[in-house]
Amino acid sequence: MQRGRLGGVAMMLGSGLSTQVGASVAALAFPVIGPVSVVAVRQWMAGAVLLAVGRPKLWTITKRQWRAVLALAAVFAVMNLSLYTAIDRIGLGLAVTLEFLGPLAVALLGSRRMVDLLCALTAAPAVLLLTRPQATSDYLGIALGLLAAVCWACYILLNGIVGRELPGVTGSAAAAGVSALVYVPIGVLVLWQHPPTVAAVSYALVAGVLSSAVPFLVDLLTLRRVPAQFFGVFMSVNPVLAALVGLVVLDQHLGPIDWIAIAVIVTANAVAISVGAVTPRSGKLSADGE
């Protein structure tokens, strides 16, 4: 049992690193083909992987179910575009930290516990520190990071709806496929306007594999080894991983105050998720967290 948990931790760490390294590799292609083209390639990769793994029977999906799937597809499309554009403008560490406010908001709004209020009061000053006005502040980049957070919150809520409406990964696969189709004309147009180099296309493809295919498959295996609650808490370290990868791969430096703010937000997110998965009567994990 302990060996399985340790294996799960190693897999989660690998998944998180793969996601952030993929995002940093994607950033290397931004100067040539821009974030939109990279996102298009990533969406195509995600759609291909999820459709291959999920093999959804699209003809069996009802009109009511399609509404939820299309809403999730829209979130897929906007979330990745806003995040990658934010990364291009404000750096990997700050963009991913702002995006993680989405799961934190869902955890806080879904509970009435005093500890959740404390988490919100703790995270709020950290957010203000990260987004504090400076001579070089990129407000559009910050806004896009916050938009990515809103999209992630919607992604969590819509995934719950789609999961109840459709079996397995059928809904997610269908949504990824629709999002990939939407990005076909967009990607073709942008790539035509910004002719890609071999290196840029290679970076985009690697980013698609590392940030979409690998995390999806690894996360499926990981959730067989560890409780969903533990998985959610551990994934809260992604902003720290993003900041470290941004420093090593992209030479994006953060100040001491920024590192403190990131640590505070990560801690608040982890506490909110872990406490939110505990039932108020018995203190045992809920059904979602086994």
PDB file of C-alpha atoms in Angstrom:
ATOM      1  CA  MET A   1       0.000   0.000   0.000  1.00  0.00           C
ATOM      2  CA  GLN A   2       2.802   2.403   0.988  1.00  0.00           C
ATOM      3  CA  ARG A   3       4.736   1.508  -2.166  1.00  0.00           C
ATOM      4  CA  GLY A   4       1.645   2.280  -4.242  1.00  0.00           C
ATOM      5  CA  ARG A   5       1.251   5.679  -2.546  1.00  0.00           C
ATOM      6  CA  LEU A   6       4.926   6.525  -3.103  1.00  0.00           C
ATOM      7  CA  GLY A   7       4.588   5.497  -6.726  1.00  0.00           C
ATOM      8  CA  GLY A   8       1.552   7.744  -7.010  1.00  0.00           C
ATOM      9  CA  VAL A   9       3.490  10.691  -5.560  1.00  0.00           C
ATOM     10  CA  ALA A  10       6.295  10.119  -8.060  1.00  0.00           C
ATOM     11  CA  MET A  11       3.769   9.999 -10.892  1.00  0.00           C
ATOM     12  CA  MET A  12       2.073  13.211  -9.734  1.00  0.00           C
ATOM     13  CA  LEU A  13       5.416  14.970  -9.530  1.00  0.00           C
ATOM     14  CA  GLY A  14       6.272  13.731 -13.012  1.00  0.00           C
ATOM     15  CA  SER A  15       2.902  14.871 -14.340  1.00  0.00           C
ATOM     16  CA  GLY A  16       3.290  18.331 -12.838  1.00  0.00           C
ATOM     17  CA  LEU A  17       6.827  18.722 -14.150  1.00  0.00           C
ATOM     18  CA  SER A  18       5.743  17.483 -17.577  1.00  0.00           C
ATOM     19  CA  THR A  19       2.961  20.087 -17.702  1.00  0.00           C
ATOM     20  CA  GLN A  20       5.189  22.982 -16.698  1.00  0.00           C
ATOM     21  CA  VAL A  21       8.149  21.931 -18.846  1.00  0.00           C
ATOM     22  CA  GLY A  22       5.708  21.612 -21.739  1.00  0.00           C
ATOM     23  CA  ALA A  23       4.477  25.154 -21.104  1.00  0.00           C
ATOM     24  CA  SER A  24       8.061  26.446 -20.974  1.00  0.00           C
ATOM     25  CA  VAL A  25       8.915  24.670 -24.247  1.00  0.00           C
ATOM     26  CA  ALA A  26       5.782  26.196 -25.779  1.00  0.00           C
ATOM     27  CA  ALA A  27       7.049  29.628 -24.761  1.00  0.00           C
ATOM     28  CA  LEU A  28      10.162  29.034 -26.868  1.00  0.00           C
ATOM     29  CA  ALA A  29       7.912  28.933 -29.951  1.00  0.00           C
ATOM     30  CA  PHE A  30       6.029  32.151 -29.095  1.00  0.00           C
ATOM     31  CA  PRO A  31       8.489  34.548 -30.795  1.00  0.00           C
ATOM     32  CA  VAL A  32       8.063  32.742 -34.131  1.00  0.00           C
ATOM     33  CA  ILE A  33       4.444  31.544 -34.333  1.00  0.00           C
ATOM     34  CA  GLY A  34       2.819  33.166 -31.294  1.00  0.00           C
ATOM     35  CA  PRO A  35       0.716  31.717 -28.458  1.00  0.00           C
ATOM     36  CA  VAL A  36      -2.387  31.165 -30.620  1.00  0.00           C
ATOM     37  CA  SER A  37      -0.578  28.775 -32.974  1.00  0.00           C
ATOM     38  CA  VAL A  38       0.974  26.890 -30.065  1.00  0.00           C
ATOM     39  CA  VAL A  39      -2.429  26.561 -28.384  1.00  0.00           C
ATOM     40  CA  ALA A  40      -3.900  25.282 -31.657  1.00  0.00           C
ATOM     41  CA  VAL A  41      -1.273  22.542 -31.850  1.00  0.00           C
ATOM     42  CA  ARG A  42      -1.843  21.679 -28.204  1.00  0.00           C
ATOM     43  CA  GLN A  43      -5.616  21.466 -28.742  1.00  0.00           C
ATOM     44  CA  TRP A  44      -5.089  19.197 -31.751  1.00  0.00           C
ATOM     45  CA  MET A  45      -2.824  16.972 -29.704  1.00  0.00           C
ATOM     46  CA  ALA A  46      -5.218  16.865 -26.744  1.00  0.00           C
ATOM     47  CA  GLY A  47      -8.160  16.095 -29.015  1.00  0.00           C
ATOM     48  CA  ALA A  48      -6.305  13.264 -30.751  1.00  0.00           C
ATOM     49  CA  VAL A  49      -5.174  11.699 -27.464  1.00  0.00           C
ATOM     50  CA  LEU A  50      -8.521  11.953 -25.685  1.00  0.00           C
ATOM     51  CA  LEU A  51     -10.501  10.705 -28.672  1.00  0.00           C
ATOM     52  CA  ALA A  52      -8.109   7.765 -29.050  1.00  0.00           C
ATOM     53  CA  VAL A  53      -8.266   6.871 -25.361  1.00  0.00           C
ATOM     54  CA  GLY A  54     -11.928   7.659 -24.690  1.00  0.00           C
ATOM     55  CA  ARG A  55     -13.324   6.457 -28.029  1.00  0.00           C
ATOM     56  CA  PRO A  56     -16.627   8.289 -27.429  1.00  0.00           C
ATOM     57  CA  LYS A  57     -19.709   7.152 -29.315  1.00  0.00           C
ATOM     58  CA  LEU A  58     -20.709  10.635 -30.417  1.00  0.00           C
ATOM     59  CA  TRP A  59     -23.951   9.490 -32.021  1.00  0.00           C
ATOM     60  CA  THR A  60     -25.284   8.357 -28.629  1.00  0.00           C
ATOM     61  CA  ILE A  61     -24.905  11.798 -26.999  1.00  0.00           C
ATOM     62  CA  THR A  62     -28.259  13.550 -26.532  1.00  0.00           C
ATOM     63  CA  LYS A  63     -28.981  17.233 -27.185  1.00  0.00           C
ATOM     64  CA  ARG A  64     -28.993  17.935 -23.446  1.00  0.00           C
ATOM     65  CA  GLN A  65     -25.643  16.233 -23.022  1.00  0.00           C
ATOM     66  CA  TRP A  66     -24.215  18.063 -26.028  1.00  0.00           C
ATOM     67  CA  ARG A  67     -24.962  21.406 -24.352  1.00  0.00           C
ATOM     68  CA  ALA A  68     -22.715  20.485 -21.440  1.00  0.00           C
ATOM     69  CA  VAL A  69     -20.061  19.067 -23.793  1.00  0.00           C
ATOM     70  CA  LEU A  70     -20.037  22.213 -25.945  1.00  0.00           C
ATOM     71  CA  ALA A  71     -19.760  24.415 -22.851  1.00  0.00           C
ATOM     72  CA  LEU A  72     -16.767  22.342 -21.711  1.00  0.00           C
ATOM     73  CA  ALA A  73     -15.252  22.593 -25.200  1.00  0.00           C
ATOM     74  CA  ALA A  74     -15.539  26.388 -25.058  1.00  0.00           C
ATOM     75  CA  VAL A  75     -13.804  26.405 -21.682  1.00  0.00           C
ATOM     76  CA  PHE A  76     -11.032  24.180 -23.082  1.00  0.00           C
ATOM     77  CA  ALA A  77     -10.487  26.607 -25.934  1.00  0.00           C
ATOM     78  CA  VAL A  78     -10.463  29.827 -23.893  1.00  0.00           C
ATOM     79  CA  MET A  79      -8.566  28.443 -20.881  1.00  0.00           C
ATOM     80  CA  ASN A  80      -5.489  27.342 -22.791  1.00  0.00           C
ATOM     81  CA  LEU A  81      -5.415  30.434 -24.995  1.00  0.00           C
ATOM     82  CA  SER A  82      -5.679  32.828 -22.052  1.00  0.00           C
ATOM     83  CA  LEU A  83      -3.051  30.914 -20.048  1.00  0.00           C
ATOM     84  CA  TYR A  84      -0.492  30.689 -22.856  1.00  0.00           C
ATOM     85  CA  THR A  85      -0.972  34.340 -23.789  1.00  0.00           C
ATOM     86  CA  ALA A  86      -0.535  35.259 -20.116  1.00  0.00           C
ATOM     87  CA  ILE A  87       2.666  33.182 -19.987  1.00  0.00           C
ATOM     88  CA  ASP A  88       3.944  35.102 -23.009  1.00  0.00           C
ATOM     89  CA  ARG A  89       3.295  38.435 -21.283  1.00  0.00           C
ATOM     90  CA  ILE A  90       3.966  37.922 -17.552  1.00  0.00           C
ATOM     91  CA  GLY A  91       5.983  34.714 -17.303  1.00  0.00           C
ATOM     92  CA  LEU A  92       5.251  31.104 -16.442  1.00  0.00           C
ATOM     93  CA  GLY A  93       5.331  31.286 -12.637  1.00  0.00           C
ATOM     94  CA  LEU A  94       2.987  34.240 -12.213  1.00  0.00           C
ATOM     95  CA  ALA A  95       0.565  33.072 -14.932  1.00  0.00           C
ATOM     96  CA  VAL A  96       0.172  29.562 -13.466  1.00  0.00           C
ATOM     97  CA  THR A  97      -0.187  30.955  -9.934  1.00  0.00           C
ATOM     98  CA  LEU A  98      -3.001  33.253 -11.039  1.00  0.00           C
ATOM     99  CA  GLU A  99      -4.641  30.345 -12.888  1.00  0.00           C
ATOM    100  CA  PHE A 100      -4.637  28.294  -9.680  1.00  0.00           C
ATOM    101  CA  LEU A 101      -6.950  30.833  -8.083  1.00  0.00           C
ATOM    102  CA  GLY A 102      -9.717  29.046 -10.011  1.00  0.00           C
ATOM    103  CA  PRO A 103      -9.606  25.777  -8.020  1.00  0.00           C
ATOM    104  CA  LEU A 104      -9.127  27.799  -4.832  1.00  0.00           C
ATOM    105  CA  ALA A 105     -12.260  29.848  -5.560  1.00  0.00           C
ATOM    106  CA  VAL A 106     -14.309  26.706  -6.237  1.00  0.00           C
ATOM    107  CA  ALA A 107     -13.147  25.141  -2.974  1.00  0.00           C
ATOM    108  CA  LEU A 108     -13.904  28.292  -0.985  1.00  0.00           C
ATOM    109  CA  LEU A 109     -17.292  29.049  -2.543  1.00  0.00           C
ATOM    110  CA  GLY A 110     -18.404  25.448  -2.133  1.00  0.00           C
ATOM    111  CA  SER A 111     -17.977  25.502   1.635  1.00  0.00           C
ATOM    112  CA  ARG A 112     -19.132  27.519   4.637  1.00  0.00           C
ATOM    113  CA  ARG A 113     -16.338  26.523   7.026  1.00  0.00           C
ATOM    114  CA  MET A 114     -14.382  29.077   9.012  1.00  0.00           C
ATOM    115  CA  VAL A 115     -11.120  27.594   7.721  1.00  0.00           C
ATOM    116  CA  ASP A 116     -12.197  28.446   4.163  1.00  0.00           C
ATOM    117  CA  LEU A 117     -12.755  32.065   5.134  1.00  0.00           C
ATOM    118  CA  LEU A 118      -9.293  32.076   6.679  1.00  0.00           C
ATOM    119  CA  CYS A 119      -7.850  30.620   3.457  1.00  0.00           C
ATOM    120  CA  ALA A 120      -9.518  33.391   1.450  1.00  0.00           C
ATOM    121  CA  LEU A 121      -8.281  36.095   3.816  1.00  0.00           C
ATOM    122  CA  THR A 122      -4.786  34.595   3.618  1.00  0.00           C
ATOM    123  CA  ALA A 123      -4.707  34.261  -0.173  1.00  0.00           C
ATOM    124  CA  ALA A 124      -6.163  37.716  -0.926  1.00  0.00           C
ATOM    125  CA  PRO A 125      -3.118  39.740   0.218  1.00  0.00           C
ATOM    126  CA  ALA A 126      -0.826  37.311  -1.643  1.00  0.00           C
ATOM    127  CA  VAL A 127      -2.790  37.916  -4.854  1.00  0.00           C
ATOM    128  CA  LEU A 128      -2.509  41.672  -4.333  1.00  0.00           C
ATOM    129  CA  LEU A 129       1.250  41.287  -3.875  1.00  0.00           C
ATOM    130  CA  LEU A 130       1.577  39.322  -7.113  1.00  0.00           C
ATOM    131  CA  THR A 131      -0.518  41.796  -9.092  1.00  0.00           C
ATOM    132  CA  ARG A 132       0.737  44.951  -7.357  1.00  0.00           C
ATOM    133  CA  PRO A 133       1.043  47.973  -9.655  1.00  0.00           C
ATOM    134  CA  GLN A 134       4.560  48.607 -10.892  1.00  0.00           C
ATOM    135  CA  ALA A 135       6.103  50.631 -13.677  1.00  0.00           C
ATOM    136  CA  THR A 136       6.473  47.444 -15.707  1.00  0.00           C
ATOM    137  CA  SER A 137       3.167  45.789 -14.756  1.00  0.00           C
ATOM    138  CA  ASP A 138       1.483  44.062 -17.680  1.00  0.00           C
ATOM    139  CA  TYR A 139      -2.171  44.460 -16.738  1.00  0.00           C
ATOM    140  CA  LEU A 140      -3.425  42.627 -19.818  1.00  0.00           C
ATOM    141  CA  GLY A 141      -1.225  39.659 -18.941  1.00  0.00           C
ATOM    142  CA  ILE A 142      -2.541  39.687 -15.369  1.00  0.00           C
ATOM    143  CA  ALA A 143      -6.128  39.908 -16.639  1.00  0.00           C
ATOM    144  CA  LEU A 144      -5.528  36.939 -18.958  1.00  0.00           C
ATOM    145  CA  GLY A 145      -4.105  34.940 -16.040  1.00  0.00           C
ATOM    146  CA  LEU A 146      -7.240  35.717 -14.038  1.00  0.00           C
ATOM    147  CA  LEU A 147      -9.386  34.764 -17.049  1.00  0.00           C
ATOM    148  CA  ALA A 148      -7.580  31.417 -17.102  1.00  0.00           C
ATOM    149  CA  ALA A 149      -8.490  31.064 -13.407  1.00  0.00           C
ATOM    150  CA  VAL A 150     -12.166  31.699 -14.180  1.00  0.00           C
ATOM    151  CA  CYS A 151     -11.993  29.130 -16.985  1.00  0.00           C
ATOM    152  CA  TRP A 152     -10.402  26.550 -14.689  1.00  0.00           C
ATOM    153  CA  ALA A 153     -13.158  27.094 -12.126  1.00  0.00           C
ATOM    154  CA  CYS A 154     -15.748  26.593 -14.885  1.00  0.00           C
ATOM    155  CA  TYR A 155     -13.807  23.543 -16.090  1.00  0.00           C
ATOM    156  CA  ILE A 156     -14.077  21.956 -12.634  1.00  0.00           C
ATOM    157  CA  LEU A 157     -17.805  22.633 -12.367  1.00  0.00           C
ATOM    158  CA  LEU A 158     -18.577  21.564 -15.940  1.00  0.00           C
ATOM    159  CA  ASN A 159     -16.495  18.409 -15.597  1.00  0.00           C
ATOM    160  CA  GLY A 160     -18.711  17.421 -12.690  1.00  0.00           C
ATOM    161  CA  ILE A 161     -21.818  17.932 -14.799  1.00  0.00           C
ATOM    162  CA  VAL A 162     -20.384  16.127 -17.821  1.00  0.00           C
ATOM    163  CA  GLY A 163     -19.151  13.301 -15.578  1.00  0.00           C
ATOM    164  CA  ARG A 164     -22.672  12.771 -14.247  1.00  0.00           C
ATOM    165  CA  GLU A 165     -24.260  12.974 -17.688  1.00  0.00           C
ATOM    166  CA  LEU A 166     -21.820  10.760 -19.601  1.00  0.00           C
ATOM    167  CA  PRO A 167     -19.820   7.655 -18.656  1.00  0.00           C
ATOM    168  CA  GLY A 168     -16.043   7.528 -18.278  1.00  0.00           C
ATOM    169  CA  VAL A 169     -14.099  10.080 -20.282  1.00  0.00           C
ATOM    170  CA  THR A 170     -16.692  10.259 -23.051  1.00  0.00           C
ATOM    171  CA  GLY A 171     -17.666  13.846 -22.288  1.00  0.00           C
ATOM    172  CA  SER A 172     -14.110  15.121 -21.891  1.00  0.00           C
ATOM    173  CA  ALA A 173     -13.023  13.355 -25.078  1.00  0.00           C
ATOM    174  CA  ALA A 174     -15.924  14.791 -27.061  1.00  0.00           C
ATOM    175  CA  ALA A 175     -15.237  18.290 -25.691  1.00  0.00           C
ATOM    176  CA  ALA A 176     -11.535  18.034 -26.551  1.00  0.00           C
ATOM    177  CA  GLY A 177     -12.430  16.870 -30.050  1.00  0.00           C
ATOM    178  CA  VAL A 178     -14.799  19.804 -30.612  1.00  0.00           C
ATOM    179  CA  SER A 179     -12.214  22.267 -29.270  1.00  0.00           C
ATOM    180  CA  ALA A 180      -9.586  20.788 -31.593  1.00  0.00           C
ATOM    181  CA  LEU A 181     -11.927  21.236 -34.574  1.00  0.00           C
ATOM    182  CA  VAL A 182     -12.589  24.867 -33.638  1.00  0.00           C
ATOM    183  CA  TYR A 183      -8.856  25.524 -33.644  1.00  0.00           C
ATOM    184  CA  VAL A 184      -8.317  24.042 -37.117  1.00  0.00           C
ATOM    185  CA  PRO A 185      -9.249  27.212 -39.093  1.00  0.00           C
ATOM    186  CA  ILE A 186      -7.766  29.461 -36.396  1.00  0.00           C
ATOM    187  CA  GLY A 187      -4.476  27.576 -36.355  1.00  0.00           C
ATOM    188  CA  VAL A 188      -4.224  27.369 -40.131  1.00  0.00           C
ATOM    189  CA  LEU A 189      -4.883  31.118 -40.500  1.00  0.00           C
ATOM    190  CA  VAL A 190      -2.354  32.146 -37.849  1.00  0.00           C
ATOM    191  CA  LEU A 191       0.305  29.735 -39.126  1.00  0.00           C
ATOM    192  CA  TRP A 192      -0.224  31.117 -42.636  1.00  0.00           C
ATOM    193  CA  GLN A 193       0.301  34.660 -41.332  1.00  0.00           C
ATOM    194  CA  HIS A 194       3.319  33.594 -39.261  1.00  0.00           C
ATOM    195  CA  PRO A 195       5.208  30.947 -41.286  1.00  0.00           C
ATOM    196  CA  PRO A 196       6.602  28.415 -38.822  1.00  0.00           C
ATOM    197  CA  THR A 197      10.139  27.145 -38.642  1.00  0.00           C
ATOM    198  CA  VAL A 198      10.989  23.506 -38.022  1.00  0.00           C
ATOM    199  CA  ALA A 199      12.173  24.395 -34.529  1.00  0.00           C
ATOM    200  CA  ALA A 200       8.962  26.286 -33.674  1.00  0.00           C
ATOM    201  CA  VAL A 201       6.730  23.443 -34.871  1.00  0.00           C
ATOM    202  CA  SER A 202       8.869  20.973 -32.925  1.00  0.00           C
ATOM    203  CA  TYR A 203       8.497  23.061 -29.760  1.00  0.00           C
ATOM    204  CA  ALA A 204       4.721  23.230 -30.230  1.00  0.00           C
ATOM    205  CA  LEU A 205       4.432  19.477 -30.788  1.00  0.00           C
ATOM    206  CA  VAL A 206       6.609  18.709 -27.760  1.00  0.00           C
ATOM    207  CA  ALA A 207       4.482  21.100 -25.710  1.00  0.00           C
ATOM    208  CA  GLY A 208       1.348  19.309 -26.855  1.00  0.00           C
ATOM    209  CA  VAL A 209       2.756  15.940 -25.780  1.00  0.00           C
ATOM    210  CA  LEU A 210       4.191  17.127 -22.451  1.00  0.00           C
ATOM    211  CA  SER A 211       1.302  19.404 -21.445  1.00  0.00           C
ATOM    212  CA  SER A 212      -1.629  17.343 -22.751  1.00  0.00           C
ATOM    213  CA  ALA A 213      -0.933  13.718 -23.630  1.00  0.00           C
ATOM    214  CA  VAL A 214       1.498  12.799 -20.837  1.00  0.00           C
ATOM    215  CA  PRO A 215      -0.401  14.465 -17.936  1.00  0.00           C
ATOM    216  CA  PHE A 216      -3.741  13.015 -19.044  1.00  0.00           C
ATOM    217  CA  LEU A 217      -2.479   9.442 -19.258  1.00  0.00           C
ATOM    218  CA  VAL A 218      -0.324   9.697 -16.120  1.00  0.00           C
ATOM    219  CA  ASP A 219      -3.158  11.267 -14.104  1.00  0.00           C
ATOM    220  CA  LEU A 220      -5.489   8.425 -15.086  1.00  0.00           C
ATOM    221  CA  LEU A 221      -2.957   5.912 -13.708  1.00  0.00           C
ATOM    222  CA  THR A 222      -2.209   8.037 -10.642  1.00  0.00           C
ATOM    223  CA  LEU A 223      -5.835   8.221  -9.521  1.00  0.00           C
ATOM    224  CA  ARG A 224      -5.805   4.424  -9.284  1.00  0.00           C
ATOM    225  CA  ARG A 225      -3.054   4.672  -6.659  1.00  0.00           C
ATOM    226  CA  VAL A 226      -3.940   7.705  -4.545  1.00  0.00           C
ATOM    227  CA  PRO A 227      -7.218   9.255  -3.272  1.00  0.00           C
ATOM    228  CA  ALA A 228      -8.662  12.104  -5.335  1.00  0.00           C
ATOM    229  CA  GLN A 229      -8.315  14.449  -2.346  1.00  0.00           C
ATOM    230  CA  PHE A 230      -4.590  13.755  -2.011  1.00  0.00           C
ATOM    231  CA  PHE A 231      -4.219  14.211  -5.757  1.00  0.00           C
ATOM    232  CA  GLY A 232      -5.892  17.628  -5.597  1.00  0.00           C
ATOM    233  CA  VAL A 233      -3.726  18.805  -2.714  1.00  0.00           C
ATOM    234  CA  PHE A 234      -0.497  17.646  -4.348  1.00  0.00           C
ATOM    235  CA  MET A 235      -1.360  19.351  -7.629  1.00  0.00           C
ATOM    236  CA  SER A 236      -1.434  22.628  -5.692  1.00  0.00           C
ATOM    237  CA  VAL A 237       2.368  22.698  -5.932  1.00  0.00           C
ATOM    238  CA  ASN A 238       2.132  23.397  -9.669  1.00  0.00           C
ATOM    239  CA  PRO A 239       2.698  27.165  -9.277  1.00  0.00           C
ATOM    240  CA  VAL A 240       5.963  26.409  -7.459  1.00  0.00           C
ATOM    241  CA  LEU A 241       6.986  23.959 -10.193  1.00  0.00           C
ATOM    242  CA  ALA A 242       6.058  26.553 -12.821  1.00  0.00           C
ATOM    243  CA  ALA A 243       8.157  29.232 -11.146  1.00  0.00           C
ATOM    244  CA  LEU A 244      11.144  26.875 -10.889  1.00  0.00           C
ATOM    245  CA  VAL A 245      10.838  25.680 -14.490  1.00  0.00           C
ATOM    246  CA  GLY A 246      10.425  29.276 -15.652  1.00  0.00           C
ATOM    247  CA  LEU A 247      13.645  30.155 -13.851  1.00  0.00           C
ATOM    248  CA  VAL A 248      15.659  27.207 -15.195  1.00  0.00           C
ATOM    249  CA  VAL A 249      14.338  26.943 -18.761  1.00  0.00           C
ATOM    250  CA  LEU A 250      13.261  30.507 -19.583  1.00  0.00           C
ATOM    251  CA  ASP A 251      15.472  32.485 -17.190  1.00  0.00           C
ATOM    252  CA  GLN A 252      12.371  34.196 -15.763  1.00  0.00           C
ATOM    253  CA  HIS A 253      13.283  35.554 -12.339  1.00  0.00           C
ATOM    254  CA  LEU A 254      10.836  36.322  -9.537  1.00  0.00           C
ATOM    255  CA  GLY A 255      11.545  38.546  -6.557  1.00  0.00           C
ATOM    256  CA  PRO A 256      11.492  37.333  -2.914  1.00  0.00           C
ATOM    257  CA  ILE A 257       8.040  38.882  -2.381  1.00  0.00           C
ATOM    258  CA  ASP A 258       6.678  37.009  -5.407  1.00  0.00           C
ATOM    259  CA  TRP A 259       8.013  33.695  -4.072  1.00  0.00           C
ATOM    260  CA  ILE A 260       6.407  34.363  -0.681  1.00  0.00           C
ATOM    261  CA  ALA A 261       3.089  35.211  -2.348  1.00  0.00           C
ATOM    262  CA  ILE A 262       3.205  32.029  -4.439  1.00  0.00           C
ATOM    263  CA  ALA A 263       3.922  29.948  -1.327  1.00  0.00           C
ATOM    264  CA  VAL A 264       0.983  31.536   0.509  1.00  0.00           C
ATOM    265  CA  ILE A 265      -1.443  30.895  -2.361  1.00  0.00           C
ATOM    266  CA  VAL A 266      -0.251  27.294  -2.737  1.00  0.00           C
ATOM    267  CA  THR A 267      -0.698  26.701   0.997  1.00  0.00           C
ATOM    268  CA  ALA A 268      -4.178  28.255   1.027  1.00  0.00           C
ATOM    269  CA  ASN A 269      -5.163  26.156  -1.990  1.00  0.00           C
ATOM    270  CA  ALA A 270      -3.878  22.932  -0.398  1.00  0.00           C
ATOM    271  CA  VAL A 271      -5.658  23.610   2.903  1.00  0.00           C
ATOM    272  CA  ALA A 272      -8.933  24.527   1.193  1.00  0.00           C
ATOM    273  CA  ILE A 273      -8.920  21.388  -0.960  1.00  0.00           C
ATOM    274  CA  SER A 274      -7.910  19.027   1.857  1.00  0.00           C
ATOM    275  CA  VAL A 275     -10.394  20.365   4.400  1.00  0.00           C
ATOM    276  CA  GLY A 276     -13.132  20.722   1.790  1.00  0.00           C
ATOM    277  CA  ALA A 277     -12.954  16.983   1.060  1.00  0.00           C
ATOM    278  CA  VAL A 278     -13.717  16.077   4.684  1.00  0.00           C
ATOM    279  CA  THR A 279     -17.274  15.561   5.856  1.00  0.00           C
ATOM    280  CA  PRO A 280     -18.301  17.680   8.863  1.00  0.00           C
ATOM    281  CA  ARG A 281     -19.717  14.807  10.899  1.00  0.00           C
ATOM    282  CA  SER A 282     -17.241  11.979  10.807  1.00  0.00           C
ATOM    283  CA  GLY A 283     -14.115  13.699   9.489  1.00  0.00           C
ATOM    284  CA  LYS A 284     -13.691  10.922   6.895  1.00  0.00           C
ATOM    285  CA  LEU A 285     -13.083  11.567   3.262  1.00  0.00           C
ATOM    286  CA  SER A 286     -16.095  12.107   1.063  1.00  0.00           C
ATOM    287  CA  ALA A 287     -17.016   9.810  -1.790  1.00  0.00           C
ATOM    288  CA  ASP A 288     -15.040  11.910  -4.222  1.00  0.00           C
ATOM    289  CA  GLY A 289     -11.939  11.484  -2.128  1.00  0.00           C
ATOM    290  CA  GLU A 290     -12.581   7.810  -1.314  1.00  0.00           C
TER     291      GLU A 290
END
